[in-house]
């Protein structure tokens, strides 16, 4: 079974779970201090597909921090560790300043990983107390880990986007 097929099953299962989960009216996309979220979704870095998981913890109404794991499914890479990235992120949330609806969260920030570093921006929309959707973009600024002649599928000046589900813990 390929990684792409496994990802499709996991992501499809999460979508089904979100569709049948009990829905509540109050749904905040970012609740500030002590708000914990987990994101899981599809990742695309300049045509190379993959998946990401990110865990975030709120520091205040304006800041959150977290960690992420990303992998890409690049069949041309012999070393599978080269397709894996582990890192940390910190985000500024614009909700309070822009007086956005509770269900919507806009954020910008920086991400530093084992293989890459860059800037990111994203949006979350919660459709229930716990479940929501997210979309994000990221732009790598430089490689953290040098690979010689090998073109790192996760590092460099690559532009990427991601979409998926978010769950409030």
XYZ file of C-alpha atoms in Angstrom:
169
model
C 0.000 0.000 0.000
C 1.472 3.351 -1.017
C 1.777 6.375 1.275
C -0.623 8.283 -0.968
C -3.294 5.627 -0.552
C -2.795 5.528 3.237
C -3.114 9.325 3.336
C -6.354 9.147 1.309
C -7.872 6.649 3.756
C -6.855 8.646 6.838
C -7.996 11.986 5.404
C -11.269 10.485 4.119
C -11.937 9.004 7.552
C -11.357 12.361 9.227
C -13.743 14.058 6.810
C -16.413 11.419 7.506
C -15.905 11.790 11.261
C -16.236 15.571 10.991
C -19.449 15.217 9.000
C -21.148 12.958 11.551
C -19.741 14.546 14.747
C -22.254 16.355 16.975
C -22.450 20.027 16.043
C -22.733 22.931 18.502
C -23.571 26.530 17.797
C -20.588 28.166 19.547
C -17.494 27.529 17.451
C -14.420 29.651 17.988
C -11.585 29.234 15.530
C -9.036 30.665 18.012
C -9.825 31.124 21.684
C -6.532 32.563 22.914
C -4.706 31.389 26.037
C -4.748 27.608 26.565
C -6.542 26.971 23.241
C -5.154 23.773 21.723
C -5.664 22.720 18.118
C -4.475 19.905 15.934
C -4.406 20.225 12.142
C -4.055 17.420 9.634
C -4.173 17.809 5.912
C -2.844 17.782 2.403
C 0.414 19.598 1.619
C 1.737 20.617 -1.798
C 5.223 22.070 -2.247
C 5.605 23.228 -5.834
C 3.914 20.147 -7.274
C 5.173 17.572 -4.771
C 2.289 16.193 -2.695
C 2.435 15.258 0.946
C 0.737 15.638 4.286
C 1.224 17.638 7.470
C 0.181 17.469 11.097
C 0.513 20.485 13.391
C -0.272 20.900 17.086
C -0.837 24.476 18.320
C -1.199 25.932 21.806
C -2.484 29.459 22.471
C -0.309 31.841 24.487
C -2.668 34.838 24.472
C -5.392 36.352 22.305
C -2.662 37.255 19.816
C -0.024 34.507 19.846
C 0.197 30.737 19.566
C 3.084 28.321 19.202
C 3.364 24.726 18.145
C 5.145 21.943 16.403
C 4.669 20.304 13.031
C 5.537 17.167 11.115
C 5.543 17.173 7.314
C 6.265 14.516 4.761
C 6.191 14.542 0.993
C 5.705 11.596 -1.336
C 8.591 12.133 -3.763
C 9.214 8.898 -5.663
C 12.535 10.231 -7.031
C 14.115 10.426 -3.592
C 16.009 7.345 -2.386
C 16.452 8.573 1.170
C 13.004 8.735 2.763
C 14.303 10.872 5.649
C 14.930 13.626 3.111
C 11.154 13.785 2.607
C 10.426 14.314 6.302
C 10.501 17.559 8.301
C 9.951 18.241 11.984
C 9.791 21.778 13.326
C 8.300 24.547 15.439
C 6.098 27.511 14.594
C 4.873 30.723 16.186
C 1.857 32.659 14.893
C 0.274 36.056 15.367
C -3.563 35.964 15.264
C -5.356 38.942 13.726
C -8.861 38.158 15.067
C -8.973 40.723 17.890
C -7.372 43.549 15.916
C -9.626 43.062 12.889
C -12.725 42.237 14.972
C -13.352 39.045 12.992
C -16.259 36.658 13.653
C -15.517 33.990 16.292
C -15.623 31.207 13.712
C -12.813 32.750 11.633
C -9.098 32.935 12.476
C -6.446 34.644 10.334
C -2.821 34.191 11.347
C 0.713 34.844 10.111
C 3.972 33.547 11.463
C 7.312 31.843 11.111
C 8.179 28.166 10.885
C 11.594 26.626 11.522
C 12.126 22.957 10.823
C 14.857 20.363 10.673
C 15.082 20.842 6.897
C 13.559 24.259 6.193
C 12.645 27.686 7.539
C 10.167 30.249 6.286
C 7.085 32.362 6.734
C 3.472 31.222 6.753
C -0.067 32.580 6.683
C -3.336 30.779 7.182
C -7.022 30.789 7.889
C -9.223 28.539 10.004
C -12.991 28.309 9.970
C -14.717 26.291 12.694
C -18.089 24.855 11.765
C -18.664 23.232 15.181
C -17.322 23.417 18.740
C -14.398 21.134 17.898
C -14.168 20.728 14.116
C -13.103 23.138 11.420
C -11.272 23.584 8.151
C -7.949 25.265 7.543
C -5.982 26.541 4.589
C -2.468 27.872 4.631
C 0.423 29.026 2.497
C 4.105 28.903 3.294
C 7.219 30.238 1.621
C 10.610 28.783 2.397
C 13.382 31.308 2.860
C 16.425 29.016 2.996
C 17.580 25.463 3.668
C 18.429 24.604 7.230
C 20.039 21.290 6.257
C 22.416 21.200 3.279
C 22.032 18.298 0.844
C 24.817 18.941 -1.662
C 23.608 18.307 -5.204
C 20.311 16.820 -3.996
C 17.275 19.075 -4.449
C 15.499 18.947 -1.114
C 11.721 18.525 -1.664
C 10.983 20.306 1.653
C 13.584 23.057 1.814
C 14.812 26.031 -0.144
C 12.758 28.892 -1.499
C 9.703 26.755 -2.220
C 6.136 27.971 -2.116
C 3.582 25.603 -0.628
C -0.046 25.393 0.309
C -2.017 23.133 2.596
C -5.662 22.374 3.329
C -7.279 20.095 5.850
C -9.201 19.605 9.072
C -8.637 21.175 12.435
C -9.784 19.790 15.776
C -9.954 21.713 19.081
C -8.627 19.648 21.976
